[in-house]
mmCIF file of C-alpha atoms in Angstrom:
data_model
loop_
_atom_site.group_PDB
_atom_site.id
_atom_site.type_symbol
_atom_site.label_atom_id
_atom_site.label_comp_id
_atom_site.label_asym_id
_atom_site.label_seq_id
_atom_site.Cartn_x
_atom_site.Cartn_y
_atom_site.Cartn_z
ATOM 1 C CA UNK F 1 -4.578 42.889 -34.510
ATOM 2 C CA UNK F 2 -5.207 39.167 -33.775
ATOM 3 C CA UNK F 3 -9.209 38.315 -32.672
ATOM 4 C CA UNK F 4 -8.244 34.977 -31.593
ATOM 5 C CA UNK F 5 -8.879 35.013 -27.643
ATOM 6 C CA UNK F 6 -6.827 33.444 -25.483
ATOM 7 C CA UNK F 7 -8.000 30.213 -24.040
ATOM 8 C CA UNK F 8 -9.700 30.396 -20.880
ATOM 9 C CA UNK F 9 -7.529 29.047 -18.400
ATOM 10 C CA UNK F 10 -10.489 28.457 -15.806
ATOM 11 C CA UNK F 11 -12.395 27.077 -18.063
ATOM 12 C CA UNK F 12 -11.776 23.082 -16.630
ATOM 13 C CA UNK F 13 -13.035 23.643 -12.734
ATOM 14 C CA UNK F 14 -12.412 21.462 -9.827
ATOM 15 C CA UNK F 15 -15.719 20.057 -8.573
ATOM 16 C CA UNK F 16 -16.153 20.730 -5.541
ATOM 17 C CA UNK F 17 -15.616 16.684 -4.751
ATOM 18 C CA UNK F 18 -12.192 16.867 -6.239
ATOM 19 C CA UNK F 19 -11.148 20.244 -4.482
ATOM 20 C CA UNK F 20 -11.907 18.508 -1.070
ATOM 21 C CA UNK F 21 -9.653 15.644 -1.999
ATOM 22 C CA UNK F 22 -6.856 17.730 -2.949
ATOM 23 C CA UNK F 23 -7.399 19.571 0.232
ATOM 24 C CA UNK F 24 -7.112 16.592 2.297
ATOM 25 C CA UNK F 25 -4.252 14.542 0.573
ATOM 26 C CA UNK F 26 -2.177 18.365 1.491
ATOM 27 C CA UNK F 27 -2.971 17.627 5.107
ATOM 28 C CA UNK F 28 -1.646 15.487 7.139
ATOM 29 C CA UNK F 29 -2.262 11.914 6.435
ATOM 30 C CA UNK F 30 -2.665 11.114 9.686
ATOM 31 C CA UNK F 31 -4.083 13.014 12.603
ATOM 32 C CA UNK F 32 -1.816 13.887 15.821
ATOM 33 C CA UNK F 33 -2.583 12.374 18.633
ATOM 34 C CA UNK F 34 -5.332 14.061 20.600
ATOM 35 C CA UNK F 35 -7.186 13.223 23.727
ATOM 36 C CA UNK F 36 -10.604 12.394 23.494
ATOM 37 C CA UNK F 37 -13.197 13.522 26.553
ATOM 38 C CA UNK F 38 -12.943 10.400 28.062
ATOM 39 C CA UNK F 39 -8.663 10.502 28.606
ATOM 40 C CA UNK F 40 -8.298 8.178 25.710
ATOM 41 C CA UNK F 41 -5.476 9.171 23.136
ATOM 42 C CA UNK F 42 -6.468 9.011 19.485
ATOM 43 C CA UNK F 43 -5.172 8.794 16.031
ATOM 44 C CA UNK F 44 -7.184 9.847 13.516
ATOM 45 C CA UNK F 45 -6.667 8.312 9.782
ATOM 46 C CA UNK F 46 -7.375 10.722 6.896
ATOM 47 C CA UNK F 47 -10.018 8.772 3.922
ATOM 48 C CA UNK F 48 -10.193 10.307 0.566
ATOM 49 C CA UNK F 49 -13.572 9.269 1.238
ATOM 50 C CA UNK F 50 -13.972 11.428 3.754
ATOM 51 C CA UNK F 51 -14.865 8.794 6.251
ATOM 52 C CA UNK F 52 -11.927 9.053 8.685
ATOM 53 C CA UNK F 53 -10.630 6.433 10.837
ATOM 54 C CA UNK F 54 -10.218 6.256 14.557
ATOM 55 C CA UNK F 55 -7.440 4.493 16.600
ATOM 56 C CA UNK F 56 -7.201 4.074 19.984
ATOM 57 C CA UNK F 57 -3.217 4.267 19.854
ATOM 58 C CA UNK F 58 -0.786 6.996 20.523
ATOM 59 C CA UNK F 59 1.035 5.382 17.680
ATOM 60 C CA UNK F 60 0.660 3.450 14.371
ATOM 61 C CA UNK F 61 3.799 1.368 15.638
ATOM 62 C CA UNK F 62 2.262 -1.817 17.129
ATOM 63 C CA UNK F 63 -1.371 -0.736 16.732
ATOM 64 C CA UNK F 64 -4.333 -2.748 16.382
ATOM 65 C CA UNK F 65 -6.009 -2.008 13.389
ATOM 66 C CA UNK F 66 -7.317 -5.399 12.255
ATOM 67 C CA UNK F 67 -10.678 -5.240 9.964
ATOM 68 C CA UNK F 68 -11.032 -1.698 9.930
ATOM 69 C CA UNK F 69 -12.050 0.051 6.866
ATOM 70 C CA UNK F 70 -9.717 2.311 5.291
ATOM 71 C CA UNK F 71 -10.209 2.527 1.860
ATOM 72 C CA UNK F 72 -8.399 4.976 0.030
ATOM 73 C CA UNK F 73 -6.271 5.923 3.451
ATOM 74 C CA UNK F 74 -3.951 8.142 3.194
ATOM 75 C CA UNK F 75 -0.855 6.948 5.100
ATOM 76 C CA UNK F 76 1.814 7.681 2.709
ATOM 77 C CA UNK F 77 4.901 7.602 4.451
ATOM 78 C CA UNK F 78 3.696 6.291 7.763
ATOM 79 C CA UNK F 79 5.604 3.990 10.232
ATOM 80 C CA UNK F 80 3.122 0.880 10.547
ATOM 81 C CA UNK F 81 6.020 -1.336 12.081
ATOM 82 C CA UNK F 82 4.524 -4.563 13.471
ATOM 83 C CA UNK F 83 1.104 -3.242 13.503
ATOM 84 C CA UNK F 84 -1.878 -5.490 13.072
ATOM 85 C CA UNK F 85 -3.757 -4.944 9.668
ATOM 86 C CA UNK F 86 -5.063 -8.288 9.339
ATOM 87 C CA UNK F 87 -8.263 -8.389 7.062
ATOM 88 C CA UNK F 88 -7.358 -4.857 6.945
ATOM 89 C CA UNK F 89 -10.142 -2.869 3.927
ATOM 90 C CA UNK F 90 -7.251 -0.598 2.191
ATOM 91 C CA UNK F 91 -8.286 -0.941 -1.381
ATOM 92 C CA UNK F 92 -7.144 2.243 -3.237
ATOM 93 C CA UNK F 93 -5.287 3.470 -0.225
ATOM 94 C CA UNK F 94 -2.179 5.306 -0.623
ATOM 95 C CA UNK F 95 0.665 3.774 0.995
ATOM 96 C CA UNK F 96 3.975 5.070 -0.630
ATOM 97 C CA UNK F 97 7.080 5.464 1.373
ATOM 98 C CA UNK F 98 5.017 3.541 4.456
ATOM 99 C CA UNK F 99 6.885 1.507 6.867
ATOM 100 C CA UNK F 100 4.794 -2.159 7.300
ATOM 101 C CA UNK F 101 8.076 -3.732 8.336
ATOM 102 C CA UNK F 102 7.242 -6.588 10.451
ATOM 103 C CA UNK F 103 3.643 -6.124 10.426
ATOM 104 C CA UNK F 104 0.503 -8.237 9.792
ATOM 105 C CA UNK F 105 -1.590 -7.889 7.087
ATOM 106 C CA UNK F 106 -2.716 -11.860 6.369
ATOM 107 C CA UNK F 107 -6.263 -10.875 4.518
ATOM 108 C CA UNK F 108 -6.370 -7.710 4.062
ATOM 109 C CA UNK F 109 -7.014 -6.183 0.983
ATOM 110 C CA UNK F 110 -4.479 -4.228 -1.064
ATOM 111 C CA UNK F 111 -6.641 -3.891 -4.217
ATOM 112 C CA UNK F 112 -5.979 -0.901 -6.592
ATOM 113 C CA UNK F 113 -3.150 0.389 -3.738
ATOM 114 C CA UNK F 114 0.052 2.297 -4.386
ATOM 115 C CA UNK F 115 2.246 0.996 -2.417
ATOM 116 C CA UNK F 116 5.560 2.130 -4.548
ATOM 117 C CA UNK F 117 8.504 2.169 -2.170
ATOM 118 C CA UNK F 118 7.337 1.059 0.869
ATOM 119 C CA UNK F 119 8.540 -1.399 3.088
ATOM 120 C CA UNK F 120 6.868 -4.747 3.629
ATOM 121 C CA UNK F 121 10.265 -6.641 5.174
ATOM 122 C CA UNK F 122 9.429 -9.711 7.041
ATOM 123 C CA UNK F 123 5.544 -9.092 6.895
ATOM 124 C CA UNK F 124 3.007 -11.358 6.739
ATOM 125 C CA UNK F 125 1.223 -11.049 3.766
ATOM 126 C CA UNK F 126 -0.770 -14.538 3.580
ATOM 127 C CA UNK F 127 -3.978 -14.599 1.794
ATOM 128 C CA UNK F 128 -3.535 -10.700 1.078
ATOM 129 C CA UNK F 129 -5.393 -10.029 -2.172
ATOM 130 C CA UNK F 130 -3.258 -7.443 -4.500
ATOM 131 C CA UNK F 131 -4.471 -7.323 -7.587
ATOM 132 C CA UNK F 132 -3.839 -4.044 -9.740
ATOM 133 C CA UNK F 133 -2.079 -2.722 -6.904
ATOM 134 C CA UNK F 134 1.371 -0.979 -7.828
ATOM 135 C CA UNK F 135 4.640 -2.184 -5.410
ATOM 136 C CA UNK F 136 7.046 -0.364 -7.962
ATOM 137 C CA UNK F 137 10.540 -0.532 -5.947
ATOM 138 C CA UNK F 138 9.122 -1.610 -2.576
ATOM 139 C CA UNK F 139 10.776 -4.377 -0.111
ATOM 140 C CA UNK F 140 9.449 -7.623 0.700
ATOM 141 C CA UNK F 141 12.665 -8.724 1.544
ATOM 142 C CA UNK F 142 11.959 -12.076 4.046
ATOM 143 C CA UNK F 143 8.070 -11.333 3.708
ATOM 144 C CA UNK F 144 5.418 -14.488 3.485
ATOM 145 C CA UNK F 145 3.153 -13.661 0.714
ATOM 146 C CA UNK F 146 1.599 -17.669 0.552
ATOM 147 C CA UNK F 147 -2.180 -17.442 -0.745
ATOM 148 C CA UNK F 148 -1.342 -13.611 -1.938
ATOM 149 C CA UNK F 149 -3.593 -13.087 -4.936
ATOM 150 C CA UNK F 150 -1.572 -10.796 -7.022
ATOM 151 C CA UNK F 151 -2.444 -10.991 -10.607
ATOM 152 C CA UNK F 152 -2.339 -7.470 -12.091
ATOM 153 C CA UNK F 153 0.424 -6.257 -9.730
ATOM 154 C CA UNK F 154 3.222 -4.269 -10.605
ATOM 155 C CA UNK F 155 6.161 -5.279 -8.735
ATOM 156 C CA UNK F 156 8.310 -3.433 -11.034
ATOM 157 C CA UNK F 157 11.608 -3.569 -9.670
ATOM 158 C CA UNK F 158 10.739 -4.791 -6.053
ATOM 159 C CA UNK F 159 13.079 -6.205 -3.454
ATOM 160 C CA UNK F 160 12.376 -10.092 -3.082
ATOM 161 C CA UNK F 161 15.269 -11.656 -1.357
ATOM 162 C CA UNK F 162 14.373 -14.633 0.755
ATOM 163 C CA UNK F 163 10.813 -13.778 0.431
ATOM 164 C CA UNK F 164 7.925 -16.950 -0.149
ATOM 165 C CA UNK F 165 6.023 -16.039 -3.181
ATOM 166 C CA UNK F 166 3.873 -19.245 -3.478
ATOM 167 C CA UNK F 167 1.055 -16.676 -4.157
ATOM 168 C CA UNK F 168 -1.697 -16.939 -6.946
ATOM 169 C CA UNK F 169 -1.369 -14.976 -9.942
ATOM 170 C CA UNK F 170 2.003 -14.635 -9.635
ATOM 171 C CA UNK F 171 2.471 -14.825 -13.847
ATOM 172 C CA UNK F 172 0.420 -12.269 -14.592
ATOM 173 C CA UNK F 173 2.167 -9.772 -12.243
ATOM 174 C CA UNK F 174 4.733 -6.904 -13.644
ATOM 175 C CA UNK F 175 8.201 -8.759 -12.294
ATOM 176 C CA UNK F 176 10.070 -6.816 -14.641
ATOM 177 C CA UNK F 177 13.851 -5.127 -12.809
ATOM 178 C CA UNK F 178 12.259 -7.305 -9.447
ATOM 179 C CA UNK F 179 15.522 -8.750 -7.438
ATOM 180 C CA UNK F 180 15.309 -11.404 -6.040
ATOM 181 C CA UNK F 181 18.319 -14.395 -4.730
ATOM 182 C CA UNK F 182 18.611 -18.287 -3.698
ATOM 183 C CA UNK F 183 16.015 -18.243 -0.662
ATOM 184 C CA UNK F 184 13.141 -16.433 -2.395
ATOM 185 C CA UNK F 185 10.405 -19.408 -2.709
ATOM 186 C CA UNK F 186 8.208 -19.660 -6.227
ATOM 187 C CA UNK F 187 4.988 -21.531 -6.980
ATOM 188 C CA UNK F 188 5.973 -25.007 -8.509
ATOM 189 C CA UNK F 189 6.993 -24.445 -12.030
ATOM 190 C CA UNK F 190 7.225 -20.736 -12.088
ATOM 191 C CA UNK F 191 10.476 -19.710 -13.610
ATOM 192 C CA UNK F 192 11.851 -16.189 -12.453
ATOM 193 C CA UNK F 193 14.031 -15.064 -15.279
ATOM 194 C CA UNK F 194 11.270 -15.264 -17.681
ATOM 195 C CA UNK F 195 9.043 -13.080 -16.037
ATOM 196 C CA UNK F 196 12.570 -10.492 -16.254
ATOM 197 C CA UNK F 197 12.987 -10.974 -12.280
ATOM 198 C CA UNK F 198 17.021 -10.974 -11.390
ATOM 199 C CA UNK F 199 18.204 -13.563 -9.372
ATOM 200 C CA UNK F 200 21.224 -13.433 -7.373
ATOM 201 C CA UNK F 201 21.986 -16.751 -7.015
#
């Protein structure tokens, strides 16, 4: 009979840090609306930090959250449509699936996000630092991404068509499988195809 003993599958424990956070990224991202004791309706934005964010909103759609702090958010999936992010704090957030179409977010801070598969169609991006943030497959069809920094990215096959990328950083970004056609706007001298971007001309 074999001595060897079986390994000890609870041997590697969760801290107690990292049990919370898997506890909270299987809750809802975002908190239902509920009515404070003053009649105002609230949503409440879940923080892997723990440091959740109020909005005076009954929805996302539209809202006003301009330089809040919501690093490491967890909105994956959300409908942001023309909301107002601008100088927005959502480094390390998690953003996949999320609807930004039409939304503002000139400023804010995307740093370290995953944003893979989310929509950012016709949104202003303008001065929006990205760097190390992953956009695998998302849409920024029409979106103005002038003064982006986005060295680091990975816009691994992303939806550019008719977007403005005269952004900074742009050549150190993962373009590989991006899309992109005739309209989409590049910094002077930057040449798509060698950065493995498709364009449709």
């Amino acid at each position: 009979m074999s001595t060897e003993q079986a390994p000890d599958v609870w041997e590697e424990r969760l801290s107690a840090e990292e049990l919370e956070r898997l506890v909270r990224r299987a809750s809802n991202s975002v908190g239902r609306v509920c009515h404070s004791p003053g009649g105002l309706v609230m949503i409440v934005i879940r923080c892997e930090t723990g440091d959740d964010v109020e909005i005076e909103a009954e929805s996302l759609v539209g809202a006003d959250i301009s330089g809040r702090n919501l690093h490491r958010a967890l909105l994956e999936g959300e409908v942001l449509t023309k909301a107002n992010l601008s100088g927005t704090e959502l480094r390390s957030a998690w953003l996949e699936r999320a609807n930004f179409e039409g939304a503002t977010l000139k400023g804010a801070s995307l740093t370290g996000t995953n944003a893979s598969l989310a929509n950012f169609a016709r949104t202003d991006l303008r001065e929006t630092v990205m760097r190390a943030g992953i956009f695998r497959n998302a849409d920024f069809s029409e979106a103005d991404l002038r003064g982006a920094k986005v060295e680091g990215a990975d816009f691994r096959e992303a939806s550019f068509s008719g977007a403005d990328l005269q952004c900074e950083g742009l050549e150190r970004a993962n373009l590989r499988g991006a899309r992109a056609n005739a309209a989409t706007r590049w910094p002077g001298g930057f040449k798509p195809e060698d950065h493995g971007v498709e364009v449709m001309r």
